[in-house]
Amino acid sequence: MREAGVRELELNYLTVHSAQVVFDSGVAIQVTGPTTLELHEQHCLLTEGKVRVRVSPGAEGFQIHTPKSLVTDYGTEFGVSVDQTGEEKVAVFEGEVGINTEESNGEILMSIGQGVTVNKNGELNRLYVVDDHTFDYQEFSKHPPLITSVVDNVRSDELYDFYRIIRNGIQEDSRIYVDRVHEFNSVENSTLPEYLNDSELVMTYNDDKIDDMYEMTLTLDRPAELYVLFDRRLQPPGWLSGQFEKLPELIGVDEETVTATGHQRLAKGGGRSIDNRFTIWKTRVDAGDFRLGNNGSSQSLEKLMYVVVAKETQMN
């Protein structure tokens, strides 16, 4: 195993700030510190800190051991963290992993867009939000989070879907949803709206589009301009048209589709492979809680779930 682009890794115990560890098998681990990580050929022991793991085809089965959990890869990208209190977090960004604790009664499979917290007793609970600080290094002083919480009214003991908050998430070819690999693209002969720069994107769960009772509540630390990107093929629900102003710009959606020959690849670059379009809706909100409703009920079955963007209100 080696530390990518630096030198051969000789020490089995690392106390680091930030590094990338690459195994000959094709496993790559981004380590954010301070982290204590013990390296072995087919697994690692994470005692404290944060890691993001990407496993190449052929290296499936790689494991991360923590004080309370065993996380097994099945061809994926995922994150694991252990904080100073002993709480653990696991989230799946692509593919699938299995997690096993003393309290889980066997391995629980989690797929793209799902995450859990593991408390000191080994009990699993839903991980609601993954942001830039959860598994990666970000200085809070430079970019204090604008969105401090995202919750919904979906009730299930076996639901592990998370929301992902991405700073500057509106970019060409950037991901839209936590459970799909669909991407944003500018529409033909246009660019992505500049007013969405320096904002925070809430990546939602596309499958929530058909939940008639769905509600999402954001908690904002400061006053903000709130944007909803909404499938233009749908009739806007009352909560949206009644509280938001529709803007003239559109944002393109490049969807990964499944054909008889397999997955259709996504195109790269603005104006390419635009399958659908979002309209953009805007309102101004104060600090505190703000509630959003459903996607337009059952008419959404073959359409797209909305996503939310928040940008701090600039003081004059």
PDB file of C-alpha atoms in Angstrom:
ATOM      1  CA  MET A   1       0.000   0.000   0.000  1.00  0.00           C
ATOM      2  CA  ARG A   2       1.224   3.555  -0.580  1.00  0.00           C
ATOM      3  CA  GLU A   3       0.357   7.164   0.167  1.00  0.00           C
ATOM      4  CA  ALA A   4      -0.709   8.424  -3.254  1.00  0.00           C
ATOM      5  CA  GLY A   5       1.844  10.570  -5.026  1.00  0.00           C
ATOM      6  CA  VAL A   6       4.082  10.974  -1.948  1.00  0.00           C
ATOM      7  CA  ARG A   7       6.017   7.907  -0.788  1.00  0.00           C
ATOM      8  CA  GLU A   8       5.709   4.315   0.294  1.00  0.00           C
ATOM      9  CA  LEU A   9       3.706   4.104   3.513  1.00  0.00           C
ATOM     10  CA  GLU A  10       5.708   2.261   6.156  1.00  0.00           C
ATOM     11  CA  LEU A  11       3.835   3.066   9.393  1.00  0.00           C
ATOM     12  CA  ASN A  12       0.719   1.150  10.325  1.00  0.00           C
ATOM     13  CA  TYR A  13      -0.521   3.810  12.758  1.00  0.00           C
ATOM     14  CA  LEU A  14      -1.380   7.281  11.470  1.00  0.00           C
ATOM     15  CA  THR A  15      -2.214  10.438  13.369  1.00  0.00           C
ATOM     16  CA  VAL A  16      -2.762  12.891  10.507  1.00  0.00           C
ATOM     17  CA  HIS A  17      -4.514  16.094   9.458  1.00  0.00           C
ATOM     18  CA  SER A  18      -5.309  15.158   5.859  1.00  0.00           C
ATOM     19  CA  ALA A  19      -3.913  12.517   3.513  1.00  0.00           C
ATOM     20  CA  GLN A  20      -4.836  10.021   0.840  1.00  0.00           C
ATOM     21  CA  VAL A  21      -3.954   6.369   1.231  1.00  0.00           C
ATOM     22  CA  VAL A  22      -4.086   4.150  -1.867  1.00  0.00           C
ATOM     23  CA  PHE A  23      -3.889   0.360  -1.677  1.00  0.00           C
ATOM     24  CA  ASP A  24      -2.462  -1.763  -4.484  1.00  0.00           C
ATOM     25  CA  SER A  25      -5.859  -3.475  -4.669  1.00  0.00           C
ATOM     26  CA  GLY A  26      -7.499  -0.230  -5.857  1.00  0.00           C
ATOM     27  CA  VAL A  27      -8.947   0.981  -2.559  1.00  0.00           C
ATOM     28  CA  ALA A  28      -8.443   4.733  -2.002  1.00  0.00           C
ATOM     29  CA  ILE A  29      -9.024   6.317   1.416  1.00  0.00           C
ATOM     30  CA  GLN A  30      -9.200  10.060   1.988  1.00  0.00           C
ATOM     31  CA  VAL A  31      -8.237  10.614   5.627  1.00  0.00           C
ATOM     32  CA  THR A  32      -9.209  13.784   7.503  1.00  0.00           C
ATOM     33  CA  GLY A  33      -7.656  14.463  10.863  1.00  0.00           C
ATOM     34  CA  PRO A  34      -6.909  14.358  13.527  1.00  0.00           C
ATOM     35  CA  THR A  35      -7.476  10.697  12.756  1.00  0.00           C
ATOM     36  CA  THR A  36      -6.120   7.478  14.214  1.00  0.00           C
ATOM     37  CA  LEU A  37      -6.135   4.751  11.566  1.00  0.00           C
ATOM     38  CA  GLU A  38      -4.544   1.307  11.632  1.00  0.00           C
ATOM     39  CA  LEU A  39      -3.899  -0.095   8.153  1.00  0.00           C
ATOM     40  CA  HIS A  40      -4.068  -3.721   7.056  1.00  0.00           C
ATOM     41  CA  GLU A  41      -4.162  -5.302   3.614  1.00  0.00           C
ATOM     42  CA  GLN A  42      -7.912  -5.950   3.467  1.00  0.00           C
ATOM     43  CA  HIS A  43      -9.221  -3.712   6.233  1.00  0.00           C
ATOM     44  CA  CYS A  44      -8.563  -0.692   8.433  1.00  0.00           C
ATOM     45  CA  LEU A  45      -9.282   0.067  12.070  1.00  0.00           C
ATOM     46  CA  LEU A  46     -10.630   3.593  12.555  1.00  0.00           C
ATOM     47  CA  THR A  47     -10.424   4.600  16.218  1.00  0.00           C
ATOM     48  CA  GLU A  48     -11.162   8.301  15.795  1.00  0.00           C
ATOM     49  CA  GLY A  49     -11.529  10.714  12.878  1.00  0.00           C
ATOM     50  CA  LYS A  50     -13.014  10.746   9.373  1.00  0.00           C
ATOM     51  CA  VAL A  51     -12.444   8.727   6.208  1.00  0.00           C
ATOM     52  CA  ARG A  52     -13.969   8.595   2.734  1.00  0.00           C
ATOM     53  CA  VAL A  53     -13.424   5.329   0.911  1.00  0.00           C
ATOM     54  CA  ARG A  54     -13.657   4.561  -2.810  1.00  0.00           C
ATOM     55  CA  VAL A  55     -13.358   0.921  -3.854  1.00  0.00           C
ATOM     56  CA  SER A  56     -12.473   0.036  -7.438  1.00  0.00           C
ATOM     57  CA  PRO A  57     -13.995  -2.986  -9.214  1.00  0.00           C
ATOM     58  CA  GLY A  58     -12.247  -6.130  -8.078  1.00  0.00           C
ATOM     59  CA  ALA A  59     -11.503  -4.824  -4.590  1.00  0.00           C
ATOM     60  CA  GLU A  60     -14.976  -5.410  -3.149  1.00  0.00           C
ATOM     61  CA  GLY A  61     -15.129  -6.693   0.399  1.00  0.00           C
ATOM     62  CA  PHE A  62     -12.786  -4.126   1.937  1.00  0.00           C
ATOM     63  CA  GLN A  63     -13.748  -3.420   5.550  1.00  0.00           C
ATOM     64  CA  ILE A  64     -13.569  -0.545   8.014  1.00  0.00           C
ATOM     65  CA  HIS A  65     -13.584  -1.612  11.678  1.00  0.00           C
ATOM     66  CA  THR A  66     -14.613   0.941  14.302  1.00  0.00           C
ATOM     67  CA  PRO A  67     -15.093   0.539  18.063  1.00  0.00           C
ATOM     68  CA  LYS A  68     -18.806  -0.246  17.556  1.00  0.00           C
ATOM     69  CA  SER A  69     -19.239  -1.237  13.891  1.00  0.00           C
ATOM     70  CA  LEU A  70     -17.994  -3.341  11.019  1.00  0.00           C
ATOM     71  CA  VAL A  71     -18.547  -1.687   7.627  1.00  0.00           C
ATOM     72  CA  THR A  72     -18.106  -3.925   4.578  1.00  0.00           C
ATOM     73  CA  ASP A  73     -17.869  -2.571   1.048  1.00  0.00           C
ATOM     74  CA  TYR A  74     -19.754  -4.147  -1.855  1.00  0.00           C
ATOM     75  CA  GLY A  75     -18.349  -1.918  -4.601  1.00  0.00           C
ATOM     76  CA  THR A  76     -18.968   1.666  -3.627  1.00  0.00           C
ATOM     77  CA  GLU A  77     -17.961   5.041  -2.224  1.00  0.00           C
ATOM     78  CA  PHE A  78     -18.781   5.702   1.409  1.00  0.00           C
ATOM     79  CA  GLY A  79     -17.782   7.716   4.476  1.00  0.00           C
ATOM     80  CA  VAL A  80     -17.146   6.687   8.085  1.00  0.00           C
ATOM     81  CA  SER A  81     -16.450   8.909  11.086  1.00  0.00           C
ATOM     82  CA  VAL A  82     -15.849   8.408  14.816  1.00  0.00           C
ATOM     83  CA  ASP A  83     -15.951  11.503  17.025  1.00  0.00           C
ATOM     84  CA  GLN A  84     -14.440  12.141  20.457  1.00  0.00           C
ATOM     85  CA  THR A  85     -17.667  11.137  22.224  1.00  0.00           C
ATOM     86  CA  GLY A  86     -17.681   7.746  20.509  1.00  0.00           C
ATOM     87  CA  GLU A  87     -20.573   8.492  18.126  1.00  0.00           C
ATOM     88  CA  GLU A  88     -20.083   6.998  14.682  1.00  0.00           C
ATOM     89  CA  LYS A  89     -21.519   7.957  11.294  1.00  0.00           C
ATOM     90  CA  VAL A  90     -21.678   5.923   8.085  1.00  0.00           C
ATOM     91  CA  ALA A  91     -23.019   7.188   4.735  1.00  0.00           C
ATOM     92  CA  VAL A  92     -23.140   5.648   1.245  1.00  0.00           C
ATOM     93  CA  PHE A  93     -22.468   7.938  -1.740  1.00  0.00           C
ATOM     94  CA  GLU A  94     -22.450   5.263  -4.449  1.00  0.00           C
ATOM     95  CA  GLY A  95     -23.115   1.530  -4.521  1.00  0.00           C
ATOM     96  CA  GLU A  96     -23.795  -0.470  -1.378  1.00  0.00           C
ATOM     97  CA  VAL A  97     -22.232  -1.318   1.993  1.00  0.00           C
ATOM     98  CA  GLY A  98     -23.119  -3.588   4.877  1.00  0.00           C
ATOM     99  CA  ILE A  99     -22.966  -2.473   8.505  1.00  0.00           C
ATOM    100  CA  ASN A 100     -22.920  -4.783  11.482  1.00  0.00           C
ATOM    101  CA  THR A 101     -23.057  -3.898  15.184  1.00  0.00           C
ATOM    102  CA  GLU A 102     -23.768  -5.892  18.320  1.00  0.00           C
ATOM    103  CA  GLU A 103     -27.269  -4.388  18.379  1.00  0.00           C
ATOM    104  CA  SER A 104     -28.133  -4.819  14.677  1.00  0.00           C
ATOM    105  CA  ASN A 105     -28.865  -8.574  14.782  1.00  0.00           C
ATOM    106  CA  GLY A 106     -26.807  -9.223  11.675  1.00  0.00           C
ATOM    107  CA  GLU A 107     -25.622  -7.186   8.733  1.00  0.00           C
ATOM    108  CA  ILE A 108     -27.803  -4.337   7.468  1.00  0.00           C
ATOM    109  CA  LEU A 109     -27.389  -3.399   3.806  1.00  0.00           C
ATOM    110  CA  MET A 110     -27.351   0.293   2.919  1.00  0.00           C
ATOM    111  CA  SER A 111     -27.366   1.663  -0.626  1.00  0.00           C
ATOM    112  CA  ILE A 112     -26.703   5.011  -2.287  1.00  0.00           C
ATOM    113  CA  GLY A 113     -28.200   7.904  -0.322  1.00  0.00           C
ATOM    114  CA  GLN A 114     -28.485   6.080   2.996  1.00  0.00           C
ATOM    115  CA  GLY A 115     -26.653   6.705   6.265  1.00  0.00           C
ATOM    116  CA  VAL A 116     -26.769   5.929   9.975  1.00  0.00           C
ATOM    117  CA  THR A 117     -25.412   7.114  13.287  1.00  0.00           C
ATOM    118  CA  VAL A 118     -24.176   4.534  15.779  1.00  0.00           C
ATOM    119  CA  ASN A 119     -24.277   5.558  19.424  1.00  0.00           C
ATOM    120  CA  LYS A 120     -22.021   4.332  22.230  1.00  0.00           C
ATOM    121  CA  ASN A 121     -24.385   1.402  22.835  1.00  0.00           C
ATOM    122  CA  GLY A 122     -24.149   0.255  19.211  1.00  0.00           C
ATOM    123  CA  GLU A 123     -27.710   1.352  18.373  1.00  0.00           C
ATOM    124  CA  LEU A 124     -28.416   2.538  14.817  1.00  0.00           C
ATOM    125  CA  ASN A 125     -30.402   5.663  13.992  1.00  0.00           C
ATOM    126  CA  ARG A 126     -31.038   7.604  10.823  1.00  0.00           C
ATOM    127  CA  LEU A 127     -28.347  10.071   9.769  1.00  0.00           C
ATOM    128  CA  TYR A 128     -30.390  13.039   8.563  1.00  0.00           C
ATOM    129  CA  VAL A 129     -27.722  15.302   7.066  1.00  0.00           C
ATOM    130  CA  VAL A 130     -24.320  14.910   5.460  1.00  0.00           C
ATOM    131  CA  ASP A 131     -22.510  18.191   4.804  1.00  0.00           C
ATOM    132  CA  ASP A 132     -19.014  19.376   3.884  1.00  0.00           C
ATOM    133  CA  HIS A 133     -17.824  18.819   7.465  1.00  0.00           C
ATOM    134  CA  THR A 134     -19.177  15.305   8.092  1.00  0.00           C
ATOM    135  CA  PHE A 135     -16.425  13.281   6.400  1.00  0.00           C
ATOM    136  CA  ASP A 136     -14.136  15.995   5.001  1.00  0.00           C
ATOM    137  CA  TYR A 137     -12.040  18.846   6.343  1.00  0.00           C
ATOM    138  CA  GLN A 138     -13.575  22.325   6.172  1.00  0.00           C
ATOM    139  CA  GLU A 139     -12.796  25.338   8.329  1.00  0.00           C
ATOM    140  CA  PHE A 140     -15.996  26.472  10.036  1.00  0.00           C
ATOM    141  CA  SER A 141     -14.585  29.990  10.381  1.00  0.00           C
ATOM    142  CA  LYS A 142     -14.329  30.404   6.598  1.00  0.00           C
ATOM    143  CA  HIS A 143     -17.693  28.920   5.664  1.00  0.00           C
ATOM    144  CA  PRO A 144     -20.008  28.687   8.687  1.00  0.00           C
ATOM    145  CA  PRO A 145     -23.005  26.611   7.585  1.00  0.00           C
ATOM    146  CA  LEU A 146     -26.088  28.573   6.536  1.00  0.00           C
ATOM    147  CA  ILE A 147     -28.365  25.522   6.743  1.00  0.00           C
ATOM    148  CA  THR A 148     -27.958  23.961  10.181  1.00  0.00           C
ATOM    149  CA  SER A 149     -30.638  21.254  10.018  1.00  0.00           C
ATOM    150  CA  VAL A 150     -32.856  19.368   7.561  1.00  0.00           C
ATOM    151  CA  VAL A 151     -35.621  17.075   8.814  1.00  0.00           C
ATOM    152  CA  ASP A 152     -38.736  15.544   7.281  1.00  0.00           C
ATOM    153  CA  ASN A 153     -41.941  13.843   8.379  1.00  0.00           C
ATOM    154  CA  VAL A 154     -41.145  10.450   6.848  1.00  0.00           C
ATOM    155  CA  ARG A 155     -41.634   7.828   9.551  1.00  0.00           C
ATOM    156  CA  SER A 156     -40.001   4.406   9.419  1.00  0.00           C
ATOM    157  CA  ASP A 157     -37.732   2.498  11.783  1.00  0.00           C
ATOM    158  CA  GLU A 158     -35.892   1.126   8.744  1.00  0.00           C
ATOM    159  CA  LEU A 159     -35.523   4.419   6.834  1.00  0.00           C
ATOM    160  CA  TYR A 160     -31.909   5.568   6.556  1.00  0.00           C
ATOM    161  CA  ASP A 161     -32.127   8.184   3.775  1.00  0.00           C
ATOM    162  CA  PHE A 162     -30.008  11.294   4.315  1.00  0.00           C
ATOM    163  CA  TYR A 163     -29.954  14.801   2.892  1.00  0.00           C
ATOM    164  CA  ARG A 164     -26.658  16.091   1.610  1.00  0.00           C
ATOM    165  CA  ILE A 165     -25.731  19.777   1.872  1.00  0.00           C
ATOM    166  CA  ILE A 166     -23.115  20.898  -0.641  1.00  0.00           C
ATOM    167  CA  ARG A 167     -21.562  24.349  -0.694  1.00  0.00           C
ATOM    168  CA  ASN A 168     -21.352  25.672  -4.278  1.00  0.00           C
ATOM    169  CA  GLY A 169     -23.315  22.612  -5.389  1.00  0.00           C
ATOM    170  CA  ILE A 170     -24.772  24.195  -8.534  1.00  0.00           C
ATOM    171  CA  GLN A 171     -22.030  23.428 -11.058  1.00  0.00           C
ATOM    172  CA  GLU A 172     -21.866  21.890 -14.511  1.00  0.00           C
ATOM    173  CA  ASP A 173     -22.053  18.085 -14.179  1.00  0.00           C
ATOM    174  CA  SER A 174     -22.547  18.145 -10.395  1.00  0.00           C
ATOM    175  CA  ARG A 175     -24.878  15.631  -8.730  1.00  0.00           C
ATOM    176  CA  ILE A 176     -28.494  16.591  -8.003  1.00  0.00           C
ATOM    177  CA  TYR A 177     -29.819  13.780  -5.771  1.00  0.00           C
ATOM    178  CA  VAL A 178     -28.437  11.530  -3.074  1.00  0.00           C
ATOM    179  CA  ASP A 179     -30.130   8.458  -4.598  1.00  0.00           C
ATOM    180  CA  ARG A 180     -29.494   9.116  -8.315  1.00  0.00           C
ATOM    181  CA  VAL A 181     -26.494  10.173 -10.368  1.00  0.00           C
ATOM    182  CA  HIS A 182     -28.473  12.737 -12.406  1.00  0.00           C
ATOM    183  CA  GLU A 183     -26.492  15.928 -12.999  1.00  0.00           C
ATOM    184  CA  PHE A 184     -27.046  19.652 -13.411  1.00  0.00           C
ATOM    185  CA  ASN A 185     -26.204  21.226 -16.758  1.00  0.00           C
ATOM    186  CA  SER A 186     -26.869  24.613 -18.273  1.00  0.00           C
ATOM    187  CA  VAL A 187     -29.464  24.581 -21.037  1.00  0.00           C
ATOM    188  CA  GLU A 188     -28.501  25.178 -24.660  1.00  0.00           C
ATOM    189  CA  ASN A 189     -26.928  28.596 -25.440  1.00  0.00           C
ATOM    190  CA  SER A 190     -26.898  29.553 -21.784  1.00  0.00           C
ATOM    191  CA  THR A 191     -24.936  29.267 -18.529  1.00  0.00           C
ATOM    192  CA  LEU A 192     -25.950  28.319 -15.015  1.00  0.00           C
ATOM    193  CA  PRO A 193     -27.442  31.341 -13.192  1.00  0.00           C
ATOM    194  CA  GLU A 194     -24.746  33.375 -11.443  1.00  0.00           C
ATOM    195  CA  TYR A 195     -27.093  34.254  -8.590  1.00  0.00           C
ATOM    196  CA  LEU A 196     -26.810  30.626  -7.433  1.00  0.00           C
ATOM    197  CA  ASN A 197     -23.054  30.953  -6.874  1.00  0.00           C
ATOM    198  CA  ASP A 198     -21.791  30.819  -3.265  1.00  0.00           C
ATOM    199  CA  SER A 199     -24.917  28.984  -2.143  1.00  0.00           C
ATOM    200  CA  GLU A 200     -25.736  25.737  -0.343  1.00  0.00           C
ATOM    201  CA  LEU A 201     -27.521  22.957  -2.231  1.00  0.00           C
ATOM    202  CA  VAL A 202     -29.768  20.505  -0.395  1.00  0.00           C
ATOM    203  CA  MET A 203     -29.553  17.262  -2.358  1.00  0.00           C
ATOM    204  CA  THR A 204     -32.895  15.535  -1.824  1.00  0.00           C
ATOM    205  CA  TYR A 205     -34.080  11.957  -2.277  1.00  0.00           C
ATOM    206  CA  ASN A 206     -35.687  11.577  -5.709  1.00  0.00           C
ATOM    207  CA  ASP A 207     -37.943   8.740  -4.550  1.00  0.00           C
ATOM    208  CA  ASP A 208     -39.723  11.165  -2.177  1.00  0.00           C
ATOM    209  CA  LYS A 209     -41.433  12.705  -5.224  1.00  0.00           C
ATOM    210  CA  ILE A 210     -44.486  10.433  -4.878  1.00  0.00           C
ATOM    211  CA  ASP A 211     -45.113  10.957  -1.152  1.00  0.00           C
ATOM    212  CA  ASP A 212     -48.348  12.987  -0.912  1.00  0.00           C
ATOM    213  CA  MET A 213     -47.746  13.759   2.775  1.00  0.00           C
ATOM    214  CA  TYR A 214     -44.102  14.753   2.431  1.00  0.00           C
ATOM    215  CA  GLU A 215     -42.815  17.812   4.305  1.00  0.00           C
ATOM    216  CA  MET A 216     -39.257  19.082   4.743  1.00  0.00           C
ATOM    217  CA  THR A 217     -38.160  21.613   7.366  1.00  0.00           C
ATOM    218  CA  LEU A 218     -34.953  23.609   6.962  1.00  0.00           C
ATOM    219  CA  THR A 219     -33.322  25.463   9.824  1.00  0.00           C
ATOM    220  CA  LEU A 220     -31.328  28.516   8.723  1.00  0.00           C
ATOM    221  CA  ASP A 221     -28.687  30.212  10.830  1.00  0.00           C
ATOM    222  CA  ARG A 222     -29.058  33.546   9.035  1.00  0.00           C
ATOM    223  CA  PRO A 223     -31.541  35.317   6.719  1.00  0.00           C
ATOM    224  CA  ALA A 224     -31.377  33.821   3.245  1.00  0.00           C
ATOM    225  CA  GLU A 225     -32.648  33.789  -0.293  1.00  0.00           C
ATOM    226  CA  LEU A 226     -34.278  30.396  -0.734  1.00  0.00           C
ATOM    227  CA  TYR A 227     -34.591  28.792  -4.174  1.00  0.00           C
ATOM    228  CA  VAL A 228     -36.564  25.719  -5.205  1.00  0.00           C
ATOM    229  CA  LEU A 229     -35.604  23.960  -8.456  1.00  0.00           C
ATOM    230  CA  PHE A 230     -38.814  22.332  -9.663  1.00  0.00           C
ATOM    231  CA  ASP A 231     -39.617  19.998 -12.577  1.00  0.00           C
ATOM    232  CA  ARG A 232     -41.224  22.221 -15.200  1.00  0.00           C
ATOM    233  CA  ARG A 233     -43.482  19.364 -16.384  1.00  0.00           C
ATOM    234  CA  LEU A 234     -45.374  19.466 -13.080  1.00  0.00           C
ATOM    235  CA  GLN A 235     -48.085  21.782 -11.836  1.00  0.00           C
ATOM    236  CA  PRO A 236     -46.531  23.754  -8.950  1.00  0.00           C
ATOM    237  CA  PRO A 237     -48.183  22.883  -5.613  1.00  0.00           C
ATOM    238  CA  GLY A 238     -49.823  25.669  -3.617  1.00  0.00           C
ATOM    239  CA  TRP A 239     -47.049  25.981  -1.025  1.00  0.00           C
ATOM    240  CA  LEU A 240     -44.613  26.773  -3.862  1.00  0.00           C
ATOM    241  CA  SER A 241     -46.668  29.112  -6.045  1.00  0.00           C
ATOM    242  CA  GLY A 242     -48.095  30.883  -2.992  1.00  0.00           C
ATOM    243  CA  GLN A 243     -44.794  31.709  -1.274  1.00  0.00           C
ATOM    244  CA  PHE A 244     -42.231  31.833  -4.084  1.00  0.00           C
ATOM    245  CA  GLU A 245     -41.699  33.931  -7.209  1.00  0.00           C
ATOM    246  CA  LYS A 246     -41.002  32.092 -10.464  1.00  0.00           C
ATOM    247  CA  LEU A 247     -37.834  33.306 -12.194  1.00  0.00           C
ATOM    248  CA  PRO A 248     -37.291  33.233 -15.980  1.00  0.00           C
ATOM    249  CA  GLU A 249     -34.171  31.026 -16.034  1.00  0.00           C
ATOM    250  CA  LEU A 250     -34.086  27.247 -16.465  1.00  0.00           C
ATOM    251  CA  ILE A 251     -31.550  24.637 -15.362  1.00  0.00           C
ATOM    252  CA  GLY A 252     -31.021  21.471 -17.375  1.00  0.00           C
ATOM    253  CA  VAL A 253     -31.048  17.931 -15.987  1.00  0.00           C
ATOM    254  CA  ASP A 254     -28.902  15.173 -17.467  1.00  0.00           C
ATOM    255  CA  GLU A 255     -30.503  11.914 -16.326  1.00  0.00           C
ATOM    256  CA  GLU A 256     -28.832   8.544 -16.169  1.00  0.00           C
ATOM    257  CA  THR A 257     -31.277   6.104 -17.732  1.00  0.00           C
ATOM    258  CA  VAL A 258     -31.331   2.320 -17.851  1.00  0.00           C
ATOM    259  CA  THR A 259     -31.723   0.762 -21.300  1.00  0.00           C
ATOM    260  CA  ALA A 260     -31.826  -2.818 -22.546  1.00  0.00           C
ATOM    261  CA  THR A 261     -28.046  -2.702 -22.926  1.00  0.00           C
ATOM    262  CA  GLY A 262     -27.382  -1.216 -19.488  1.00  0.00           C
ATOM    263  CA  HIS A 263     -26.879   2.262 -18.015  1.00  0.00           C
ATOM    264  CA  GLN A 264     -26.744   5.169 -20.441  1.00  0.00           C
ATOM    265  CA  ARG A 265     -23.701   7.312 -19.753  1.00  0.00           C
ATOM    266  CA  LEU A 266     -24.048  10.950 -18.748  1.00  0.00           C
ATOM    267  CA  ALA A 267     -22.632  13.595 -21.065  1.00  0.00           C
ATOM    268  CA  LYS A 268     -20.098  16.173 -19.887  1.00  0.00           C
ATOM    269  CA  GLY A 269     -20.376  19.914 -20.335  1.00  0.00           C
ATOM    270  CA  GLY A 270     -23.096  22.532 -20.486  1.00  0.00           C
ATOM    271  CA  GLY A 271     -25.933  22.170 -22.972  1.00  0.00           C
ATOM    272  CA  ARG A 272     -25.294  18.472 -23.604  1.00  0.00           C
ATOM    273  CA  SER A 273     -27.667  15.569 -23.004  1.00  0.00           C
ATOM    274  CA  ILE A 274     -30.419  17.717 -21.491  1.00  0.00           C
ATOM    275  CA  ASP A 275     -33.249  15.306 -20.673  1.00  0.00           C
ATOM    276  CA  ASN A 276     -35.429  17.635 -18.594  1.00  0.00           C
ATOM    277  CA  ARG A 277     -35.435  21.111 -17.086  1.00  0.00           C
ATOM    278  CA  PHE A 278     -35.983  22.733 -13.716  1.00  0.00           C
ATOM    279  CA  THR A 279     -37.804  26.003 -13.254  1.00  0.00           C
ATOM    280  CA  ILE A 280     -36.394  28.255 -10.518  1.00  0.00           C
ATOM    281  CA  TRP A 281     -38.507  29.720  -7.709  1.00  0.00           C
ATOM    282  CA  LYS A 282     -37.291  32.267  -5.152  1.00  0.00           C
ATOM    283  CA  THR A 283     -38.326  33.722  -1.801  1.00  0.00           C
ATOM    284  CA  ARG A 284     -36.623  35.479   1.120  1.00  0.00           C
ATOM    285  CA  VAL A 285     -36.687  33.886   4.563  1.00  0.00           C
ATOM    286  CA  ASP A 286     -35.563  34.855   8.054  1.00  0.00           C
ATOM    287  CA  ALA A 287     -33.300  32.823  10.293  1.00  0.00           C
ATOM    288  CA  GLY A 288     -35.113  29.892  11.866  1.00  0.00           C
ATOM    289  CA  ASP A 289     -37.324  27.115  10.533  1.00  0.00           C
ATOM    290  CA  PHE A 290     -38.940  27.073   7.078  1.00  0.00           C
ATOM    291  CA  ARG A 291     -41.258  24.293   5.920  1.00  0.00           C
ATOM    292  CA  LEU A 292     -41.638  23.001   2.352  1.00  0.00           C
ATOM    293  CA  GLY A 293     -44.341  20.637   1.115  1.00  0.00           C
ATOM    294  CA  ASN A 294     -44.762  17.750  -1.301  1.00  0.00           C
ATOM    295  CA  ASN A 295     -43.721  17.546  -4.944  1.00  0.00           C
ATOM    296  CA  GLY A 296     -47.200  17.657  -6.433  1.00  0.00           C
ATOM    297  CA  SER A 297     -48.604  14.302  -5.288  1.00  0.00           C
ATOM    298  CA  SER A 298     -49.084  11.274  -7.559  1.00  0.00           C
ATOM    299  CA  GLN A 299     -48.504  13.208 -10.792  1.00  0.00           C
ATOM    300  CA  SER A 300     -44.794  13.052  -9.909  1.00  0.00           C
ATOM    301  CA  LEU A 301     -44.353   9.306 -10.544  1.00  0.00           C
ATOM    302  CA  GLU A 302     -42.189   9.644 -13.673  1.00  0.00           C
ATOM    303  CA  LYS A 303     -41.013  13.186 -12.961  1.00  0.00           C
ATOM    304  CA  LEU A 304     -38.307  14.670 -10.719  1.00  0.00           C
ATOM    305  CA  MET A 305     -38.220  15.621  -7.040  1.00  0.00           C
ATOM    306  CA  TYR A 306     -37.447  19.251  -6.272  1.00  0.00           C
ATOM    307  CA  VAL A 307     -34.170  20.360  -4.713  1.00  0.00           C
ATOM    308  CA  VAL A 308     -33.488  23.394  -2.528  1.00  0.00           C
ATOM    309  CA  VAL A 309     -30.774  26.050  -2.650  1.00  0.00           C
ATOM    310  CA  ALA A 310     -30.075  28.624   0.085  1.00  0.00           C
ATOM    311  CA  LYS A 311     -27.906  31.730  -0.262  1.00  0.00           C
ATOM    312  CA  GLU A 312     -27.100  34.148   2.518  1.00  0.00           C
ATOM    313  CA  THR A 313     -28.866  37.494   2.118  1.00  0.00           C
ATOM    314  CA  GLN A 314     -26.299  40.179   1.411  1.00  0.00           C
ATOM    315  CA  MET A 315     -26.527  43.127   3.795  1.00  0.00           C
ATOM    316  CA  ASN A 316     -26.464  46.541   2.110  1.00  0.00           C
TER     317      ASN A 316
END
